[in-house]
Each structure stands twice: as C-alpha cells, then as structure tokens.
Short mmCIF file of C-alpha atoms in Angstrom, two decimals:
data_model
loop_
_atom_site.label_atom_id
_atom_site.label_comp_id
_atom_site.label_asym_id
_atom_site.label_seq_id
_atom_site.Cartn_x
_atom_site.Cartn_y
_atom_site.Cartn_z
CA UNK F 85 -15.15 107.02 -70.26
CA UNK F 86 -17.41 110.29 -69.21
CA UNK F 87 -19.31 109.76 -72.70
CA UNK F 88 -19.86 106.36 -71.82
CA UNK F 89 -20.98 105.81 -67.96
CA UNK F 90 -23.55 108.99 -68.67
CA UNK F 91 -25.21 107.36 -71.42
CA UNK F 92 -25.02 104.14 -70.07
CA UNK F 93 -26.56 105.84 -66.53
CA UNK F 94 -29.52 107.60 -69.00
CA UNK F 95 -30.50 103.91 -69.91
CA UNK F 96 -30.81 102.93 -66.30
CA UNK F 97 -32.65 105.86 -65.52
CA UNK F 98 -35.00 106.23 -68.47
CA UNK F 99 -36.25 102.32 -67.61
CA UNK F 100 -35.78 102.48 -64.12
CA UNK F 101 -38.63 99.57 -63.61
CA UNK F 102 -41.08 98.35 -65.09
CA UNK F 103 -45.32 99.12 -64.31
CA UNK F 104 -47.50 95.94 -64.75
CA UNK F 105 -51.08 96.53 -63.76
CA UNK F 106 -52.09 97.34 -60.15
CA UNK F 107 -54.47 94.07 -58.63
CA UNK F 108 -58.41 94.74 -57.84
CA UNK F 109 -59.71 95.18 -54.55
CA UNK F 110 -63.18 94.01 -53.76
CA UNK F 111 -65.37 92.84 -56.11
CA UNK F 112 -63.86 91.79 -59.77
CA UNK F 113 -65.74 91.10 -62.78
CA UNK F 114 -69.10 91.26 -60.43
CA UNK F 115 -69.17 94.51 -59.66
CA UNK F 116 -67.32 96.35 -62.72
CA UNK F 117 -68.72 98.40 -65.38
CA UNK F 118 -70.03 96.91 -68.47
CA UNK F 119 -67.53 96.92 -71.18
CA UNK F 120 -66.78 96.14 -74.60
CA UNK F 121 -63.67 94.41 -76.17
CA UNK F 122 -63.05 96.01 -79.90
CA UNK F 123 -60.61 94.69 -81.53
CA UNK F 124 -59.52 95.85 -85.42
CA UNK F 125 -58.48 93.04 -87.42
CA UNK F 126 -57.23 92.95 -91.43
CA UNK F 127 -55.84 89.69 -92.22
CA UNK F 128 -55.78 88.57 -88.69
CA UNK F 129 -57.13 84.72 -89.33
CA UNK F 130 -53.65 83.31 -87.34
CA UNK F 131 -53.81 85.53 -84.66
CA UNK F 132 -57.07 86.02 -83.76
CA UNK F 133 -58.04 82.27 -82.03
CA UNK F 134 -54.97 82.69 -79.32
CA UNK F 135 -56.37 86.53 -78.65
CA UNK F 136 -60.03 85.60 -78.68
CA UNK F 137 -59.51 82.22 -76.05
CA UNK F 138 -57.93 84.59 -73.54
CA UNK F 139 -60.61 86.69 -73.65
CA UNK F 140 -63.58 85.41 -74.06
CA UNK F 141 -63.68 83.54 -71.07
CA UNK F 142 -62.62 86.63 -68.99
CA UNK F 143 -66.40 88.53 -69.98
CA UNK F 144 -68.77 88.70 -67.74
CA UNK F 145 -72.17 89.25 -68.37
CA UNK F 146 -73.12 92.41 -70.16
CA UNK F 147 -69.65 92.81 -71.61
CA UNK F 148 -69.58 92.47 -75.52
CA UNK F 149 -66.41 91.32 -77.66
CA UNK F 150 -66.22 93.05 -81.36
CA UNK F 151 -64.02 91.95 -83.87
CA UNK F 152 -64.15 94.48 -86.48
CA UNK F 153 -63.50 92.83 -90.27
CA UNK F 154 -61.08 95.88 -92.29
CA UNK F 155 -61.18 94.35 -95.63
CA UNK F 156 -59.70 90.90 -94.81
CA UNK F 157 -59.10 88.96 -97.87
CA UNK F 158 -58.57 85.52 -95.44
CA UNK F 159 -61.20 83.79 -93.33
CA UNK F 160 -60.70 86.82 -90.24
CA UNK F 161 -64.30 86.92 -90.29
CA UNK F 162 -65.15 83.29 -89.75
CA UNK F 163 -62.71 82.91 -87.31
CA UNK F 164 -63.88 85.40 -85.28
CA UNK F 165 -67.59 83.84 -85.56
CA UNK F 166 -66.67 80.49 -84.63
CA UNK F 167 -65.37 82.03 -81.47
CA UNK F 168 -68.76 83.14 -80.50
CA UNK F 169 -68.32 87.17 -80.87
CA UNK F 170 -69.85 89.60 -83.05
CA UNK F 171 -68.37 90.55 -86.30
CA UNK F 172 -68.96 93.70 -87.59
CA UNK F 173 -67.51 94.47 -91.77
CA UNK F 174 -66.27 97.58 -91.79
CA UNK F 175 -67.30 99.51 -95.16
CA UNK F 176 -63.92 100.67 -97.03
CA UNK F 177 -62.90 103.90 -95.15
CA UNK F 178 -63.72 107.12 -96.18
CA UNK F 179 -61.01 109.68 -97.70
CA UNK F 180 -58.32 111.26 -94.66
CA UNK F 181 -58.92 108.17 -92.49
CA UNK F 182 -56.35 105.14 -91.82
CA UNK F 183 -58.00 101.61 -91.77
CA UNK F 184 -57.02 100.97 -88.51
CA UNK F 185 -59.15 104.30 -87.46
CA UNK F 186 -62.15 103.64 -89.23
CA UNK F 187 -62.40 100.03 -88.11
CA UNK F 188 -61.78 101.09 -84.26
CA UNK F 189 -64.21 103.74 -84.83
CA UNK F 190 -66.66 101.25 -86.92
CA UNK F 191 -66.71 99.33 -83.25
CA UNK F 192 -67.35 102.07 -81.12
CA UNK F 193 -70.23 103.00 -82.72
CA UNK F 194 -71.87 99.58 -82.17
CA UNK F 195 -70.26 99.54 -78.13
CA UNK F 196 -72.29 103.00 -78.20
CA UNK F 197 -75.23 101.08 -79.46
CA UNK F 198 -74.94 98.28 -76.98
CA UNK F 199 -75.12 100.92 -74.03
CA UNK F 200 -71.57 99.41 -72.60
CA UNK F 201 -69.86 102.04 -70.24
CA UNK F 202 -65.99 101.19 -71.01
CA UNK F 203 -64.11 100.81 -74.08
CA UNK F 204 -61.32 98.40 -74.46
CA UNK F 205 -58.96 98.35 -77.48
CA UNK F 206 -57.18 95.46 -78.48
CA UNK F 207 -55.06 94.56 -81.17
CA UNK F 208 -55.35 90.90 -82.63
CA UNK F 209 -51.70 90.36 -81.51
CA UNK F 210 -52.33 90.46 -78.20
CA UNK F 211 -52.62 87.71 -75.45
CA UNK F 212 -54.35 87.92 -71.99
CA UNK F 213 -51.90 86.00 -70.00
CA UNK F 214 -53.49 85.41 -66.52
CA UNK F 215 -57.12 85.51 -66.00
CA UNK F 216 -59.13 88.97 -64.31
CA UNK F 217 -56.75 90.98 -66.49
CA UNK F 218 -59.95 92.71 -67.93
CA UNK F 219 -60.98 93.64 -64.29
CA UNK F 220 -57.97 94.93 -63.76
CA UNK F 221 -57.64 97.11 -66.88
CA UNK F 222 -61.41 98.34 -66.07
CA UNK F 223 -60.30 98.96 -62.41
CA UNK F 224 -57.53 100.97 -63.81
CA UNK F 225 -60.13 103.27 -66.11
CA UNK F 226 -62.19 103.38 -62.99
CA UNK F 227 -59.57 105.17 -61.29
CA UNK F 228 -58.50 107.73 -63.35
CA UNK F 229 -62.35 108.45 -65.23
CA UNK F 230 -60.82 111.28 -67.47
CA UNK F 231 -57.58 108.69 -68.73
CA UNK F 232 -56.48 106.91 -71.45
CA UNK F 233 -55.55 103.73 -70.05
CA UNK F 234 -52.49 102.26 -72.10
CA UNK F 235 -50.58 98.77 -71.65
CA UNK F 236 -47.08 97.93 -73.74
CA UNK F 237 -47.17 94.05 -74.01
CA UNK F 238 -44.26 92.34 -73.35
CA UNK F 239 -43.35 90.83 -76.75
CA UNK F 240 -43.54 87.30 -77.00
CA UNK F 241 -40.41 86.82 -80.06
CA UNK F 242 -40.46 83.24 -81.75
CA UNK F 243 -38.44 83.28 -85.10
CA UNK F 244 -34.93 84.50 -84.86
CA UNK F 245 -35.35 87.64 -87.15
CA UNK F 246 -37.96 89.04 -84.44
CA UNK F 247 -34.86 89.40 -82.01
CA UNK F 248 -33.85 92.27 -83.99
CA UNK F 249 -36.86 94.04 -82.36
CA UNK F 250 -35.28 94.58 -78.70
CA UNK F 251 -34.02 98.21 -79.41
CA UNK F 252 -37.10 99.46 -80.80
CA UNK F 253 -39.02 97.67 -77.86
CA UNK F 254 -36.82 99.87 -75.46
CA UNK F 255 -36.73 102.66 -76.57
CA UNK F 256 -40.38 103.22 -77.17
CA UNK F 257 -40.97 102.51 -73.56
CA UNK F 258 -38.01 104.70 -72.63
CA UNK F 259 -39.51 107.41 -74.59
CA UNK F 260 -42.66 107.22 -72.89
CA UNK F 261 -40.96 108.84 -69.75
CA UNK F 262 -43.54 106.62 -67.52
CA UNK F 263 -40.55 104.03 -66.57
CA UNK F 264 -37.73 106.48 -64.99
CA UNK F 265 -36.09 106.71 -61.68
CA UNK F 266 -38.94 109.45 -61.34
CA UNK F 267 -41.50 107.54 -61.26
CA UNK F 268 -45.34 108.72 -60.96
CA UNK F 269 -43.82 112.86 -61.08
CA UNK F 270 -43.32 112.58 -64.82
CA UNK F 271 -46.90 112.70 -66.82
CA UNK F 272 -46.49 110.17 -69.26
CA UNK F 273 -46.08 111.36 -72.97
CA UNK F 274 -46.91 109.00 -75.13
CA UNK F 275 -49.76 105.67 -75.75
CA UNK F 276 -49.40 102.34 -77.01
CA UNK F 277 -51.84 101.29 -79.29
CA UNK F 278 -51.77 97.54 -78.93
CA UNK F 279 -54.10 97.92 -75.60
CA UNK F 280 -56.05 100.86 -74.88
CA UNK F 281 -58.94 101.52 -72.84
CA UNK F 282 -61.22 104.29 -71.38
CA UNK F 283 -65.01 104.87 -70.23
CA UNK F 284 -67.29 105.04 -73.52
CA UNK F 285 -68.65 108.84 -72.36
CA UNK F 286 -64.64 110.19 -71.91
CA UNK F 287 -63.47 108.58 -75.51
CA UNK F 288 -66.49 110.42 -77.39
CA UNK F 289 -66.10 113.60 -75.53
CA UNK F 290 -62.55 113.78 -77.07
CA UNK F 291 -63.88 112.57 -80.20
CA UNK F 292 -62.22 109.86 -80.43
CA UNK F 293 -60.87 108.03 -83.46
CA UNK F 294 -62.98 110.28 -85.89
CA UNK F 295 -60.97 113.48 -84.23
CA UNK F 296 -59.74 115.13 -87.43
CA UNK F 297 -55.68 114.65 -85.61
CA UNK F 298 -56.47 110.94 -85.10
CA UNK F 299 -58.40 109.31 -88.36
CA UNK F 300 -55.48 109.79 -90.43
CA UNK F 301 -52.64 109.44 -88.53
CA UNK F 302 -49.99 106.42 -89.03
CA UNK F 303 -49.50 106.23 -84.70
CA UNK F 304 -53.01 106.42 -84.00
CA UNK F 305 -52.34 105.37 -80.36
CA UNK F 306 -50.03 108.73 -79.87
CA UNK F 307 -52.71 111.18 -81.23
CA UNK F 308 -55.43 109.58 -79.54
CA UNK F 309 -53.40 109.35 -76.38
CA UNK F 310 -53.01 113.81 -77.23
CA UNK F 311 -56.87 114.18 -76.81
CA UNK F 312 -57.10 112.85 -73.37
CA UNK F 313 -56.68 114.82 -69.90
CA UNK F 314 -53.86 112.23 -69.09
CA UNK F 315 -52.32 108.76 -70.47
CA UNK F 316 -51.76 105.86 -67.39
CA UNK F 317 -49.40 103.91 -68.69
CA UNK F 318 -48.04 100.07 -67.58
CA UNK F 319 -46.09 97.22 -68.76
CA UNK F 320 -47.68 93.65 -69.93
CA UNK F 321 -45.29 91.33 -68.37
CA UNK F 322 -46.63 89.52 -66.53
CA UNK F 323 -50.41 89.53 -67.64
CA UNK F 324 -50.46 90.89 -71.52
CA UNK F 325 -48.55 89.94 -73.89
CA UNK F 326 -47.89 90.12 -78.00
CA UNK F 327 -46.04 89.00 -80.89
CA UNK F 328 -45.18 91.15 -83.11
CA UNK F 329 -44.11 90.95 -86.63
CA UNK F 330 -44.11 87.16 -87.29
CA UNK F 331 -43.95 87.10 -91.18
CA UNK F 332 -40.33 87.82 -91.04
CA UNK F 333 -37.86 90.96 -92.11
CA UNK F 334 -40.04 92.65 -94.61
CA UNK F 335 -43.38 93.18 -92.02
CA UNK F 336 -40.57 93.91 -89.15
CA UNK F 337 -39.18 96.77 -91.19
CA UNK F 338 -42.92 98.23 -92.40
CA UNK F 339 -43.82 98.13 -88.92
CA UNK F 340 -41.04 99.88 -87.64
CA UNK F 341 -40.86 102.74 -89.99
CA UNK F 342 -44.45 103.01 -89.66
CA UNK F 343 -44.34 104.19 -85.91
CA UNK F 344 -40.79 105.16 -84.91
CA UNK F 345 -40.14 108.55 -86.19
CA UNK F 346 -43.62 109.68 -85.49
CA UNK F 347 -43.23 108.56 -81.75
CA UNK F 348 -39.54 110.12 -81.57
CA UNK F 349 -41.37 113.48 -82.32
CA UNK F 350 -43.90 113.32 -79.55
CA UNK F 351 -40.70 112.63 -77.09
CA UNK F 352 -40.16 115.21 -75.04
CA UNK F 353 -36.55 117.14 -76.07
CA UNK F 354 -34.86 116.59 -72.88
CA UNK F 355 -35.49 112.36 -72.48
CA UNK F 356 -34.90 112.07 -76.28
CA UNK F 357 -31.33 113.68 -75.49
CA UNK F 358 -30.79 110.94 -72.42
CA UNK F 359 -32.11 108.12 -75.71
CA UNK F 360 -29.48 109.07 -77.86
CA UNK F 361 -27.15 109.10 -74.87
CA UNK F 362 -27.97 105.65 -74.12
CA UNK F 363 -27.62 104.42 -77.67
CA UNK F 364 -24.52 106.80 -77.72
CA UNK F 365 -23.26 104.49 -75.17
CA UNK F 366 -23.71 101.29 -77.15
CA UNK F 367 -22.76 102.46 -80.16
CA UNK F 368 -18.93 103.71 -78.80
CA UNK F 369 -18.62 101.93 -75.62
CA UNK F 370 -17.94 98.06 -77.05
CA UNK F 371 -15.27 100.14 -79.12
CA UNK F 372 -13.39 101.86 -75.99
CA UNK F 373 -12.99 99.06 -73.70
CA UNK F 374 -14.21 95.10 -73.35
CA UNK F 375 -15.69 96.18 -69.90
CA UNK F 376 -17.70 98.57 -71.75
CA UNK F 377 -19.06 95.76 -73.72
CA UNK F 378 -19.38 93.80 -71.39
CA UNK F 379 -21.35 96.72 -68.91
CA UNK F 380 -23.99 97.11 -71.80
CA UNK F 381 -24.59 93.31 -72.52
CA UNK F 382 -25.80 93.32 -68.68
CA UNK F 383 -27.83 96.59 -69.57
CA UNK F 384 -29.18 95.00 -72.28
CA UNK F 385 -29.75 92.00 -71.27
CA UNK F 386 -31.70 93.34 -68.32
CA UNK F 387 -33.98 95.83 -70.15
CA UNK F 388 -34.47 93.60 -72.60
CA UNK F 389 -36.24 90.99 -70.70
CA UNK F 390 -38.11 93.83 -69.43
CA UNK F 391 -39.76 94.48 -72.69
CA UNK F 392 -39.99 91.35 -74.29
CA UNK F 393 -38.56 87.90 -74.85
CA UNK F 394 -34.89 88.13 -76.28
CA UNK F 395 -32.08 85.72 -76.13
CA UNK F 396 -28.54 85.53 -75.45
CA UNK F 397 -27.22 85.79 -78.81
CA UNK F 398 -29.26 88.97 -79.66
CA UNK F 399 -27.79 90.51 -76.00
CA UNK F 400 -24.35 89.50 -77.26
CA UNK F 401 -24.93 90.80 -80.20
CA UNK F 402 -25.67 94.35 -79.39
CA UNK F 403 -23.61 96.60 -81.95
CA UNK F 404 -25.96 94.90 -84.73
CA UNK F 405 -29.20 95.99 -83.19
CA UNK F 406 -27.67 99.33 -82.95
CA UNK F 407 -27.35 99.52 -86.60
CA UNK F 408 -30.30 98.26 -87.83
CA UNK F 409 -32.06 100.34 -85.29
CA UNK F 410 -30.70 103.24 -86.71
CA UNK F 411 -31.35 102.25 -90.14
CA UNK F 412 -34.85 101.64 -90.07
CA UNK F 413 -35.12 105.18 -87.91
CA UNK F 414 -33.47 107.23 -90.66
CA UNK F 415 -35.39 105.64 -92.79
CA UNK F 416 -38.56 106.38 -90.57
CA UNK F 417 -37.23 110.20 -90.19
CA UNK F 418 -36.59 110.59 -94.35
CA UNK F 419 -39.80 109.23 -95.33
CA UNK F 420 -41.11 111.11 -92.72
CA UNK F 421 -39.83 114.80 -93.65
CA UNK F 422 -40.61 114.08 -97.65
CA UNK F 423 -43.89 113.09 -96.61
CA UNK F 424 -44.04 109.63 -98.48
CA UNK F 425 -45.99 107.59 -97.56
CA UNK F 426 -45.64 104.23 -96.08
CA UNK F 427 -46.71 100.55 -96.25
CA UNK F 428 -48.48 98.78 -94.00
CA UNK F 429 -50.67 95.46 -94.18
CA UNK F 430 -51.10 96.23 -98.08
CA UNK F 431 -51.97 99.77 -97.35
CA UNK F 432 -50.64 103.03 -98.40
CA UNK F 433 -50.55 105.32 -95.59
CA UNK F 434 -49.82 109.12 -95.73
CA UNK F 435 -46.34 109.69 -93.21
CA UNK F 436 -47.94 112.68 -92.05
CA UNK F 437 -51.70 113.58 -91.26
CA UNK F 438 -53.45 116.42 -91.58
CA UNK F 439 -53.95 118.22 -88.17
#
C-alpha cells in the first residue's frame, strides 16, 4: 500500500497541470517581429494541407512560411506550392548530419536571407488550433530573448492503435520537470521538437542545428534545447495540436524507439526515480487491490486527456500500455547502449551522435 500511494502521488506531482501559452497584450500580429515558419517535411503530402491552412492565414506581412522538401519521393513539394509558400529542396545531407537537421538548417539559412527576426519550427504534424497562436508563440520568444521556446501538442489520436501512445505522451511531459506541483522553480530540462521557436540572432549564436551535438543527433529537439540559456516550455491543448503516428503499429514503434531512451537520459536522476515510481504504481497496484485499479484509471484517465486525445477503453486498459511501454523502452535503451542504429521515415539513423 506504501509502494503504491507514493508512486501513484509522484504521478500527480510530476503533471501537476498543464502550461498552454500565455495570451498577448497590446498589439498582436501588428506590432510583432517579423518571423519565419520552417517547417521540415519528407513524405509529408497528407499532412501538410491541414498544417499549412492553419497557418497561413495567421502571417502577417513580412512573415515568410518555408516548407523545406528532405528527399520526398510523393508530391510534398507540390503540395506545399499550391498552398502559396516557398519550397526550398534540400540537397541530400552531408556525412554526421540527420535529415531532419539538415533540412531545418537548409531553412534557416534562407529565414537568414529573408532578414526575418524570429524563427519558428514546425513539424508537418502539427495543427494551429485557434487563430493568433503565432503571436502568441512570438510574444513568448519576446519575453525570454535568450530562450528556446518549446510547445508539446496535445495529440490528436484517430485509429485505435494510436491509443497505445498515452504512456509515452506522459511521461515525456513528466520528464520535462516543467509540469510539477513546483511549478516555474524547476528550470525545465528537456524540448519538444514538434514546435520550437526563438529570435533568428539567439538560434545562430548557439549554432544552431549545424552545432556539431545537434546535426547528428536522433532527438534533435533535446540537444538543441542543451545549447540555449533556458528552454520555456507549454502544453498545446488548447491552441496546438498533432497527430502522431497515423500509418499504424510499425511507424508507432520507430517513432518511439527513436526518441525515448535518448530523452530518459537527459531526465534529471531524481524525477526519473518519481517516473518509475509512477509506472511502479501501475504496474503492481491493479494487482494489490481493485481500488488500486480503480485509483489509477482516474489518474490515467485525467493525465491522459491532458496530453492528448485517449478513450475509455485505452484508460481501462492500463496494464497493457504499461507493457508495451516498457517494451518499446528496452528496446529504445538496448539499441541504444549497442549503438545500432535506428529507423526512421526510410532512414538509418546512428542511436548515438557524436558530441
């Protein structure tokens, strides 16, 4: 019973609440900083018209929206066109560099060129959900001039297999340590890469994407997040949102292992010990006593509409998150320590970068 009602009290205290973006004062989208939208697409021909209608209408004059091509073999490129943005083919990237690197660095160069002050990030995944989120983001990287500005969607699930995503979801913005009862005292340790922004002159003092610890690294997002003074990190719900992993099991499973064990790493020791606790909790408690069970479907269920859109049955169902969750992670973790490398959207990517 001890075991059980401290783990389960790590969970409520490692995602005490959730941050959306603060609102703008004053002026909006007429008095902000010129920015540019890059976003790094391979293969992206599905997503890209539900990410591009959000935000195209949200630029304001000035402001420039990239969609850099990574060696799409589907129409990516023409998609992006007929949406009225620029399209810039990234050339095939050089040796020590990820994809996903050299086509976010491929875009900053031509933001640099374009004399824009902020950089925004996006991945093709992602969904502006109410309008002025852009001002909002740029307010944020206003405020905090030396930050990395980071924003966890809230995952949008639609097939069933997505559901098994809740855990991993979580836990990554558990891990984060922005979220806890402690609000604001705890400097945030990690970034997520689906939305990322900062002002153009702070990303290339850092160095960016090209930094020799960020072009090859599978969790870009963490590494470049390492480089900067300080991360601000929120939630998406309810402006930003994402759905991730739509092809089914196979792209789930990549995607996970890609990113887990690398994040788990960059955890500080003391919140990763409260993690296991919580999962501790759900992995024994169901066992020990139906009001155990019934005590972490509640926790579940709350934290898990929190991060995302997950149903009943896959609150219910608990105990078979926990396993697969722990499956893909040791899977993450072994890969991980033998250095193999991993798959990801056709690409083989070294587990471990050079530093």
């Amino acid at each position: 019973m001890a075991l059980y009602v401290v783990g389960w009290g790590c969970g409520w205290f490692l995602f005490w609440r959730a941050r959306p973006l603060p609102p703008v004062s004053g002026g909006g989208a007429r008095s902000r900083p010129r920015l540019a939208v890059i976003v790094p697409a391979r293969n992206e021909q599905q997503s890209l018209p539900e990410l591009l209608s959000t935000v195209v209408p949200q630029l304001a004059a000035g402001d420039w929206c990239i969609v850099v091509d990574d060696e799409s073999s589907d129409a990516t490129a023409e998609v992006a066109s007929r949406a009225g943005v620029e399209v810039v083919a990234a050339p095939p990237p050089p040796e020590g560099w990820t994809g996903k690197t050299w086509a976010c660095a491929t875009g900053a160069r031509r933001a640099a060129e374009a004399g824009v002050d902020v950089l925004v990030f996006l991945d093709a995944d992602v969904r502006m959900d109410r309008a002025g989120v852009l001002d909002r983001v740029v307010a944020e990287v206003e405020a905090n001039p030396p930050s990395l500005v980071s924003v966890q969607p809230w995952h949008r699930t639609g097939r069933p297999v997505e559901q098994f995503s809740l855990l991993f979801n979580v836990t990554a913005l558990m891990g984060s340590s922005a979220f806890t009862a402690l609000g604001t005292h705890v400097r945030p340790g990690l970034a997520f890469g689906p939305v990322l922004a900062c002002r153009r002159t702070a990303y290339e003092a850092v160095g960016g994407h090209g930094h020799p610890a960020v072009r090859g690294a599978v969790a870009e997002d963490i590494a470049l997040g390492g480089r900067f003074a300080s991360v601000q990190l929120h939630t998406g719900h309810p402006d930003i949102s994402f759905r991730m992993y739509p092809d089914g099991l196979i792209s789930l499973v990549e995607g996970w292992t890609k990113n887990i064990a690398t994040g788990a790493a960059h955890v500080r020791w003391w919140f990763m010990v409260m993690v296991v606790g919580w999962l501790w909790s759900l992995s024994g408690g169901w066992l020990t006593s139906p009001w155990f069970y019934v005590a972490s479907v509640i926790q579940v269920a709350v934290l898990g509409r929190r991060a995302g859109r997950f149903g009943v049955l896959a609150t219910l169902g608990y105990p078979a998150l926990v396993v697969f969750f722990l499956v893909v992670f040791l899977r993450s973790v072994v890969l991980t320590a033998l250095r193999r490398p991993v798959r990801w959207k056709g690409r083989t990517i070294p587990s471990r970068a050079a530093r």
